[in-house]
CSV table of C-alpha atoms in Angstrom, one decimal:
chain,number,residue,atom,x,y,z
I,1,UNK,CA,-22.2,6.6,-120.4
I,2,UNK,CA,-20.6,6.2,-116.9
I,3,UNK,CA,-21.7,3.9,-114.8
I,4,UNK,CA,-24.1,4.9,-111.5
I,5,UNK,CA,-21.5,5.0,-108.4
I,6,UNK,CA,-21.4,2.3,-105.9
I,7,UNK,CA,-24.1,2.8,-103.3
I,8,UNK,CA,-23.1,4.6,-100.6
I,9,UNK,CA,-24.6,3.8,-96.8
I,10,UNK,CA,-27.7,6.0,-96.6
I,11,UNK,CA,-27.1,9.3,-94.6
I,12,UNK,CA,-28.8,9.1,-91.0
I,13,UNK,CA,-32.1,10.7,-90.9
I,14,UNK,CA,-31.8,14.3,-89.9
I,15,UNK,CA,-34.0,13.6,-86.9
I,16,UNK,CA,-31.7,11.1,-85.5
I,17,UNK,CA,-28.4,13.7,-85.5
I,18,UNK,CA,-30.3,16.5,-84.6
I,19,UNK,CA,-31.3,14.4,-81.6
I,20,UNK,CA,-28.1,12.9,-80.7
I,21,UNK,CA,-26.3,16.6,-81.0
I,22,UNK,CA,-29.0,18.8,-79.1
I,23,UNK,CA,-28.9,15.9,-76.5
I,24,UNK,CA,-25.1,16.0,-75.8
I,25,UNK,CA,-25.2,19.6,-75.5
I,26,UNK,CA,-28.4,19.7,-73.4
I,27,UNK,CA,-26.3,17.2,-71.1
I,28,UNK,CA,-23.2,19.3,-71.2
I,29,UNK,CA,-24.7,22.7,-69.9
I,30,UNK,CA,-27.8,21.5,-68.3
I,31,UNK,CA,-26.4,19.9,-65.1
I,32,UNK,CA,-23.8,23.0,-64.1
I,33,UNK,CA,-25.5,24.8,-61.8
I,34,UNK,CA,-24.0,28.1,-62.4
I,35,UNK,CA,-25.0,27.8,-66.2
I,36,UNK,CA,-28.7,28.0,-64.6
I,37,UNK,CA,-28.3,30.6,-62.4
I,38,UNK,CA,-27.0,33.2,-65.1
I,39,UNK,CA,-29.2,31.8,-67.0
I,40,UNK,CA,-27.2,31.4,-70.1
I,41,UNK,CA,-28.4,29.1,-73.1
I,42,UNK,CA,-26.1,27.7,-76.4
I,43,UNK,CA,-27.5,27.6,-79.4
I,44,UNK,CA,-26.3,25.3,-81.9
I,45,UNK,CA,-26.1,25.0,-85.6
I,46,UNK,CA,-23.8,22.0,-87.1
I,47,UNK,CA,-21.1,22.0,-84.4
I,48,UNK,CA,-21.6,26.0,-84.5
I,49,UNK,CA,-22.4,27.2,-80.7
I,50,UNK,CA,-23.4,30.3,-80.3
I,51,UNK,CA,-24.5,31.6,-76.0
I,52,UNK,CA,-26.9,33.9,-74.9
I,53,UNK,CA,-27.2,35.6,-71.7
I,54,UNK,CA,-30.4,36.5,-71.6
I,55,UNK,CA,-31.2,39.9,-69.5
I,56,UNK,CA,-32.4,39.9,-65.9
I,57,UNK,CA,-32.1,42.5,-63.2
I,58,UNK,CA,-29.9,40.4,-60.9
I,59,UNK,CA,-27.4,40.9,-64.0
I,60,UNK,CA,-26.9,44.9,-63.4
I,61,UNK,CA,-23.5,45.9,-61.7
I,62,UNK,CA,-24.4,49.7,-62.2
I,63,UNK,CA,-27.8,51.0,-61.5
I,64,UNK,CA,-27.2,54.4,-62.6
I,65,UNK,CA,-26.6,53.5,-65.8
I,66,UNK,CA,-27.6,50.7,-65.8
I,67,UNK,CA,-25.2,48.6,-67.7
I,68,UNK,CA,-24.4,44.6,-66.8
I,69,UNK,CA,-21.9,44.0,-64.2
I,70,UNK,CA,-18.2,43.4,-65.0
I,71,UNK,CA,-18.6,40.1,-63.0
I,72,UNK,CA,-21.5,38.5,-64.9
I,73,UNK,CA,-19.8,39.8,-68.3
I,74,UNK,CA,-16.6,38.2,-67.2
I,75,UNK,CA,-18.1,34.9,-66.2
I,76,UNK,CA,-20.3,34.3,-69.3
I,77,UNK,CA,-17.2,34.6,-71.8
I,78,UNK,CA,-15.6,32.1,-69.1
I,79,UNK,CA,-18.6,29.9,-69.6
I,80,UNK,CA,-18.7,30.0,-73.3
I,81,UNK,CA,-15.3,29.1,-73.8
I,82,UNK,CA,-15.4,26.0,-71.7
I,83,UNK,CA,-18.3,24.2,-73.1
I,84,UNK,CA,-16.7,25.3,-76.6
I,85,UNK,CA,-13.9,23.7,-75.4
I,86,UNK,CA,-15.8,21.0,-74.1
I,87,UNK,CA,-17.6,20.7,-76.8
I,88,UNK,CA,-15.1,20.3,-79.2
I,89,UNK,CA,-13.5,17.3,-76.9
I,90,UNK,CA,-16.8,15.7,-77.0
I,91,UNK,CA,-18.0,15.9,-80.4
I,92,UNK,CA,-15.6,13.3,-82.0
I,93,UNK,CA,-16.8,10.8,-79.2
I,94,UNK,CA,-20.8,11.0,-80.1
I,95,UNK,CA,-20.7,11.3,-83.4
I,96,UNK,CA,-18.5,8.0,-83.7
I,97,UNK,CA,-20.9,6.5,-80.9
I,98,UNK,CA,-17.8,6.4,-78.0
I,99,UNK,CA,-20.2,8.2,-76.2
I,100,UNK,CA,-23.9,8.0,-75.6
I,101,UNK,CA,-25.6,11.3,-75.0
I,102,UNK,CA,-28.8,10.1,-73.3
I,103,UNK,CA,-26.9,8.3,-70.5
I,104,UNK,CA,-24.9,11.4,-70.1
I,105,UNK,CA,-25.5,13.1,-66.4
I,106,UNK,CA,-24.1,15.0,-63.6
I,107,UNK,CA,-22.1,12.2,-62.0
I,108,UNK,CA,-21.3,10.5,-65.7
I,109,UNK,CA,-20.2,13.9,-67.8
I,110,UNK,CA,-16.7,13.5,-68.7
I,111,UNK,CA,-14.8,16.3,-66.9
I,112,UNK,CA,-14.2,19.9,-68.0
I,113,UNK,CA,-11.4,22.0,-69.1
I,114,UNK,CA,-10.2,23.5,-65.7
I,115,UNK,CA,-9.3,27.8,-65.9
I,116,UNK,CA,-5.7,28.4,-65.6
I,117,UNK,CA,-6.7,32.2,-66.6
I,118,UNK,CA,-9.0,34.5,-68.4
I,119,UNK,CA,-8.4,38.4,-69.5
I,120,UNK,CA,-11.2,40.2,-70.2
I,121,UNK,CA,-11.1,43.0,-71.9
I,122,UNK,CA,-13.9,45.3,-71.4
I,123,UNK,CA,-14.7,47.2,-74.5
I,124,UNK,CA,-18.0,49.4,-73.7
I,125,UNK,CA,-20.9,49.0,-70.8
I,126,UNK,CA,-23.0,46.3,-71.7
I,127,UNK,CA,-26.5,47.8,-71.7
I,128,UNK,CA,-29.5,46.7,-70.2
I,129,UNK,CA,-30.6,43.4,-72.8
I,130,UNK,CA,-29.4,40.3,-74.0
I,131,UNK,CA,-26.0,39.3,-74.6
I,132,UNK,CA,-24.6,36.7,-76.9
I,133,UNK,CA,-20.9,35.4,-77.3
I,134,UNK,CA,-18.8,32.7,-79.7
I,135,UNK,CA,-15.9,31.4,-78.8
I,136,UNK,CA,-13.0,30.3,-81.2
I,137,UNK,CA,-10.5,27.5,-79.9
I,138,UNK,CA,-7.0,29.1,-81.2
I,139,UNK,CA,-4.8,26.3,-79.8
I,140,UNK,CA,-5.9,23.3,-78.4
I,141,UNK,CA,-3.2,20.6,-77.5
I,142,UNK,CA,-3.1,17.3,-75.2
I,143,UNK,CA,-2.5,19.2,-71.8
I,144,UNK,CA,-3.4,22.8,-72.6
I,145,UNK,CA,-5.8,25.1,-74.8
I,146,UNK,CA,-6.1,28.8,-75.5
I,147,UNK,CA,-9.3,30.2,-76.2
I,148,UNK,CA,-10.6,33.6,-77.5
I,149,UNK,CA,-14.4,34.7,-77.1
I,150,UNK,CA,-16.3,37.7,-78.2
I,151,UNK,CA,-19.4,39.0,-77.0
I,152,UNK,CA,-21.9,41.2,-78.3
I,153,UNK,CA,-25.0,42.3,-78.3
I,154,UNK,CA,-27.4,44.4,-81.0
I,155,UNK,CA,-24.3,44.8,-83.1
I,156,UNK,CA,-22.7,41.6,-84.3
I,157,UNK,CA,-19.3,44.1,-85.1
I,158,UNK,CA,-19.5,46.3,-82.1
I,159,UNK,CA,-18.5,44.0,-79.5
I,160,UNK,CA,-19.2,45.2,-75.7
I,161,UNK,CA,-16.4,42.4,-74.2
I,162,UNK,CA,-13.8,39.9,-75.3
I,163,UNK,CA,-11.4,37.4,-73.4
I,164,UNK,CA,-9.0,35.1,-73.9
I,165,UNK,CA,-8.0,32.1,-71.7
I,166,UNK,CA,-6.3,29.1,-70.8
I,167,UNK,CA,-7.4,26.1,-69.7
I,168,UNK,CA,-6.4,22.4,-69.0
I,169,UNK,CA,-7.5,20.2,-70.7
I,170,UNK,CA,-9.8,16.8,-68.7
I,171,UNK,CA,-7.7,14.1,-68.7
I,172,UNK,CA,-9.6,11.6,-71.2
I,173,UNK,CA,-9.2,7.4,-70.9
I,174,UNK,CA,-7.4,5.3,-73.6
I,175,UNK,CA,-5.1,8.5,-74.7
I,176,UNK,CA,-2.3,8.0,-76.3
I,177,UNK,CA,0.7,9.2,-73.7
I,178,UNK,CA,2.6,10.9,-76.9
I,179,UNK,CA,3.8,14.4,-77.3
I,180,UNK,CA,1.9,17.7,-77.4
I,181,UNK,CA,-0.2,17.5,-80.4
N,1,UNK,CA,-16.4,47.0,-62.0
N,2,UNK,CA,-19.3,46.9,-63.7
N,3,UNK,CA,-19.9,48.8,-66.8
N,4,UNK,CA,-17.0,49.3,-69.3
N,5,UNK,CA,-17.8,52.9,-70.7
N,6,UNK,CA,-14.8,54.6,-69.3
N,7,UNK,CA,-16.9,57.8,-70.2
N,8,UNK,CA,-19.3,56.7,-67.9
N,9,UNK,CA,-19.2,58.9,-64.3
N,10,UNK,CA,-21.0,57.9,-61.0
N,11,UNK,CA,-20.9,60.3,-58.1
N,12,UNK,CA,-19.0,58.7,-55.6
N,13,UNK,CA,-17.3,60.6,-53.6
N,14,UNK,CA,-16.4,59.1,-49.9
N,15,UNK,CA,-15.9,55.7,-48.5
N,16,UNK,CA,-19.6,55.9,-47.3
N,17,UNK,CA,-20.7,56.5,-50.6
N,18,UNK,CA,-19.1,53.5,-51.8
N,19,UNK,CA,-19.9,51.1,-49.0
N,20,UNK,CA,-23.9,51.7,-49.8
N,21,UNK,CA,-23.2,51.4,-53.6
N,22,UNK,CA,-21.4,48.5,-53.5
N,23,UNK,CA,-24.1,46.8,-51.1
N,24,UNK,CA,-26.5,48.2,-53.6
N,25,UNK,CA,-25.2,46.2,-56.7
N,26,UNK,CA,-27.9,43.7,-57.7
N,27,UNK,CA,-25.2,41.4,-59.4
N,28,UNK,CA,-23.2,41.3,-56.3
N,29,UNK,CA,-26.2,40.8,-54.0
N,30,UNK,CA,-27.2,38.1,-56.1
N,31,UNK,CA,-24.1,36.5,-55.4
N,32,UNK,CA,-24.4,36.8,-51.6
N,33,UNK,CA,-21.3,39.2,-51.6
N,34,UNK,CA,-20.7,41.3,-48.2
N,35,UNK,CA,-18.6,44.0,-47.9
N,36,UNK,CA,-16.1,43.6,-45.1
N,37,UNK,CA,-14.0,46.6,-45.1
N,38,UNK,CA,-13.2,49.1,-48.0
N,39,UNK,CA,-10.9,52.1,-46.8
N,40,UNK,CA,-7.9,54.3,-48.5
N,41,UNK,CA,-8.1,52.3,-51.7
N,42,UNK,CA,-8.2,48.8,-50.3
N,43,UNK,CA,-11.5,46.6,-50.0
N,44,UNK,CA,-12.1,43.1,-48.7
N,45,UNK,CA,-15.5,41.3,-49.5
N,46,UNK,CA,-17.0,37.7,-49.0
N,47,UNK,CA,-18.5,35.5,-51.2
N,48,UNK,CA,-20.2,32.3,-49.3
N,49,UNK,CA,-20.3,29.1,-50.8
N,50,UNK,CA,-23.4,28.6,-52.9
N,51,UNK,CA,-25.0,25.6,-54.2
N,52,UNK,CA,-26.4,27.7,-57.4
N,53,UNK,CA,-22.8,28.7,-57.9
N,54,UNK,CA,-21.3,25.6,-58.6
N,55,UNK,CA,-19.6,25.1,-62.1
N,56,UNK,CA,-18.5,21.0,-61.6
N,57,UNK,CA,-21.5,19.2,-60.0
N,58,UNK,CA,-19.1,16.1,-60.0
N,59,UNK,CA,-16.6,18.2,-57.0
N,60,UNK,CA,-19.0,20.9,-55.8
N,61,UNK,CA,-16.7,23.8,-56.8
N,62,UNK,CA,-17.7,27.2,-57.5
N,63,UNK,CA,-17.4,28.5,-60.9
N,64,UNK,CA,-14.6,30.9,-61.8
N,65,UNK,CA,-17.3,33.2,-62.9
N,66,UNK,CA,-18.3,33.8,-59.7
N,67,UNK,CA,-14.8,34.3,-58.4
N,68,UNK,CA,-14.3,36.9,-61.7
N,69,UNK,CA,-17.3,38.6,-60.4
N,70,UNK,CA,-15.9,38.3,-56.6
N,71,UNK,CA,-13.1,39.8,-57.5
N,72,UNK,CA,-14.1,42.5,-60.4
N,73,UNK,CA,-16.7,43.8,-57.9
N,74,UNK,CA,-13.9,43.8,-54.9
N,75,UNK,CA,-11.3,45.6,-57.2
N,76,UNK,CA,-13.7,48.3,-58.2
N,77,UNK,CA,-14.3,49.3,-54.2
N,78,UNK,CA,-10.9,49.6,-53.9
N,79,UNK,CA,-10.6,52.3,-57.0
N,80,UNK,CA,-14.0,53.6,-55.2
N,81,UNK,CA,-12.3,54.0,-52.0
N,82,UNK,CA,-9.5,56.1,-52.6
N,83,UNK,CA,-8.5,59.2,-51.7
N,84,UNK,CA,-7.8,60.9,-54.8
N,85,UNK,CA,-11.0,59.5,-56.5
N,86,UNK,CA,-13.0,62.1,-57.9
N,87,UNK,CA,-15.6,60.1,-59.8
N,88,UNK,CA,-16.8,56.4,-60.5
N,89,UNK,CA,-14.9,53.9,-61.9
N,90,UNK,CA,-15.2,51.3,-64.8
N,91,UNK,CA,-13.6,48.2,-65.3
N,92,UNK,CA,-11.1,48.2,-68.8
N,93,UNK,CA,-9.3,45.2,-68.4
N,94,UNK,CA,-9.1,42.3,-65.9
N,95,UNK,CA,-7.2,39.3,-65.3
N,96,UNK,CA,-7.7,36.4,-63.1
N,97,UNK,CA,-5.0,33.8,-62.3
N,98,UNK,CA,-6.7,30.3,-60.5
N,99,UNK,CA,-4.4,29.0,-58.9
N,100,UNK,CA,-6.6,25.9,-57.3
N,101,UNK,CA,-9.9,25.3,-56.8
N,102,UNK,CA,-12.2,26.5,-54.0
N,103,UNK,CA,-12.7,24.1,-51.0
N,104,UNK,CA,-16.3,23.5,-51.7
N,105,UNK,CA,-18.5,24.7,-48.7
N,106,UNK,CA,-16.2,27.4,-47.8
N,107,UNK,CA,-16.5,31.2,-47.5
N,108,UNK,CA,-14.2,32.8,-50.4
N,109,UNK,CA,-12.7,35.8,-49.0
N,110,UNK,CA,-11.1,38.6,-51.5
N,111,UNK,CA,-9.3,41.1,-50.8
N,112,UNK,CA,-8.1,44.4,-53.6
N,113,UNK,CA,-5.8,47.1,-53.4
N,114,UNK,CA,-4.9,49.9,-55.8
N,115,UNK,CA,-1.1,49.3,-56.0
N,116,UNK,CA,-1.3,52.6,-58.4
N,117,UNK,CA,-3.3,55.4,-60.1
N,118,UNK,CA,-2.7,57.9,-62.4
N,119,UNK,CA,-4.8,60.7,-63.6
N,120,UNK,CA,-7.1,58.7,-65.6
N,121,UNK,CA,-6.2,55.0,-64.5
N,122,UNK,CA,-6.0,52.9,-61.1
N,123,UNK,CA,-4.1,49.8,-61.3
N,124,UNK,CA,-5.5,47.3,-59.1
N,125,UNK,CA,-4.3,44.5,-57.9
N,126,UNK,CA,-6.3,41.3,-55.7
N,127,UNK,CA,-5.9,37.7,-54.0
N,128,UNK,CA,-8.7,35.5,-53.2
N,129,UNK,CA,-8.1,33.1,-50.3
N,130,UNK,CA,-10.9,30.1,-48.8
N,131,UNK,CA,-10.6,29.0,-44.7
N,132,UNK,CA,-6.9,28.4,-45.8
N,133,UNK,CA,-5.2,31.2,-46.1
N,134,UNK,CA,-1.8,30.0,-47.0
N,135,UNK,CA,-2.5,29.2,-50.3
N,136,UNK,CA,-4.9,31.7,-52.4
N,137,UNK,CA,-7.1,30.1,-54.7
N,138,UNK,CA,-7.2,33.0,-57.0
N,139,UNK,CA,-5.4,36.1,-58.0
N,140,UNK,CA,-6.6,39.0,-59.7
N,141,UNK,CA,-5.0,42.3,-62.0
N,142,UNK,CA,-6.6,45.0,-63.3
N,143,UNK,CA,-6.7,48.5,-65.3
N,144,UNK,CA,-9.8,50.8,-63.9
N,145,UNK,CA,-10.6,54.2,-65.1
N,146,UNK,CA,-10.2,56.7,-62.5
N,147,UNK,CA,-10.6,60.1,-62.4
N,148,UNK,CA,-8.0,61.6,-60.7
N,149,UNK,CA,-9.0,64.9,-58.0
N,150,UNK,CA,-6.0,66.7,-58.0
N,151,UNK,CA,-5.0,66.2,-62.1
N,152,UNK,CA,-2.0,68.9,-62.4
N,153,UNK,CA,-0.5,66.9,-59.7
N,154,UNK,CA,0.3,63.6,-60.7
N,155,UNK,CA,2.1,62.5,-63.6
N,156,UNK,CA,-0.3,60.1,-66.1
């Protein structure tokens, strides 16, 4: 018979990560204003975000219609892909304990990617309800990242927007001054 | 500007029309927008600084979604405004360049022109400047649908 293996250090209780992650992302979108005034909230499942922009009349660009302004469309796939791309900076730095979540606030978040541009692509009119949007990191180097979102609303397929942008990445203390990586 | 069903049609039809539908989008109000001027296919409207607009709390600097929405909303009066318009308009594609941040506490001021348009498309065209106008903080360029009043007599 083979022998039990080695004891391995006992996984954190779920409680404990749960805690730790939903606190660094609380802190990250919780003190931008603008997050608040659209009203947008991230959702978050493993290091999976997923936004919402929840509907609200001061959202409408056409009244006719009425369908979502261009504007507010445009800015929440801007927002979503820079706390995805914050997010993905940060992540590595709480989960080995670099960074403590709970003494994370708006004068001590680290910095966030800054817009170079964004495209948006407007697909179809975004109708009166919620919205909801993921964004996917296709490049993400030492100075620069490019980053692709989708948004959608009842239809997961049928998107109603998507955009792609770049951004600069926040410089970040103790990096290694090497080449692109 | 706002919707994206280039299927969609609104009845504008004269600057007038499009000065009272612009000041009559709840997004844009929200945002404290004002239209300054919007004639022949050109528009200019102000955004002021705004505390709830902030996306760094660390600098004070607005978001660039409220500068996409500044200058989405300004590039769709322009398409409004001109003369060959025969319908509404409809944002299909927009790009904004940011070329440096917003001096925080200062008006943003954009201005859009339709440097083209075709039977079915206006291509648009805006700059975004703060209290110095030297150096834009953001540019802006865009495909609209457009619906052209005279269609036998432009090429598409």
């Amino acid at each position: 018979m083979n022998r039990p293996p080695p004891a391995r250090a006992r996984p954190e209780p779920v409680q404990v990560i749960k805690q730790r992650r939903d606190g660094a992302l609380a802190a990250l979108t919780g003190n931008v204003p603008y997050i608040g005034f659209l009203g947008i909230r991230f959702e978050r499942h493993g290091d999976e975000l997923t936004a919402t922009l929840p509907f609200s009349d001061m959202l409408i660009g056409n009244p006719l219609l009425p369908a979502l302004h261009g504007g507010a469309t445009a800015a929440f796939l801007e927002t979503t892909a820079i706390i995805e791309l914050a997010w993905a900076l940060l992540w590595p730095e709480f989960e080995a304990g670099r960074i403590d979540p709970t003494t994370l606030g708006p004068d001590t978040l680290p910095r966030l990617p800054k817009t170079v541009d964004f495209t948006v692509d407007y697909l179809r009119s975004g109708l009166p309800r919620d919205a909801y949007a993921r964004a996917r990191i296709n490049r993400s180097g030492r100075r620069y990242a490019s980053v692709h979102v989708e948004a959608w609303q009842d239809n997961r397929a049928r998107l109603f927007a998507q955009g792609t942008g770049h951004f600069i990445m926040p410089h970040r203390a103790g990096q290694a001054d090497a080449g692109d990586d | 500007m706002a919707d994206a069903d280039p299927t969609e049609q609104s009845p504008a039809r004269s600057p007038d029309f499009a000065k009272q539908y612009i000041s009559a989008l709840p997004h844009a109000m929200a945002l404290g927008m004002e239209l300054v001027r919007i004639d022949n296919g050109e528009a200019e409207i102000t955004m002021p600084w705004d505390e709830r607009l902030v996306g760094d709390p660390r600098t004070g600097v607005i978001h660039g979604g409220a500068v996409s929405a500044l200058m989405d909303t300004c590039c769709g009066a322009a398409v409004m405004s001109h003369p060959d318009n025969a319908g509404g308009t409809a944002t299909m594609d927009l790009r904004i360049d940011y070329m440096r941040s917003a001096t925080p506490g200062q008006m943003i001021r954009a201005r859009a022109w339709c440097y083209h348009v075709t039977r079915n498309v206006a291509f648009v065209r805006a700059e975004a400047v703060d209290d110095d106008a030297t150096r834009p903080v953001a540019a802006a360029t865009g495909a609209f649908t457009f619906e052209h009043k005279t269609p036998s007599g432009v090429q598409a």
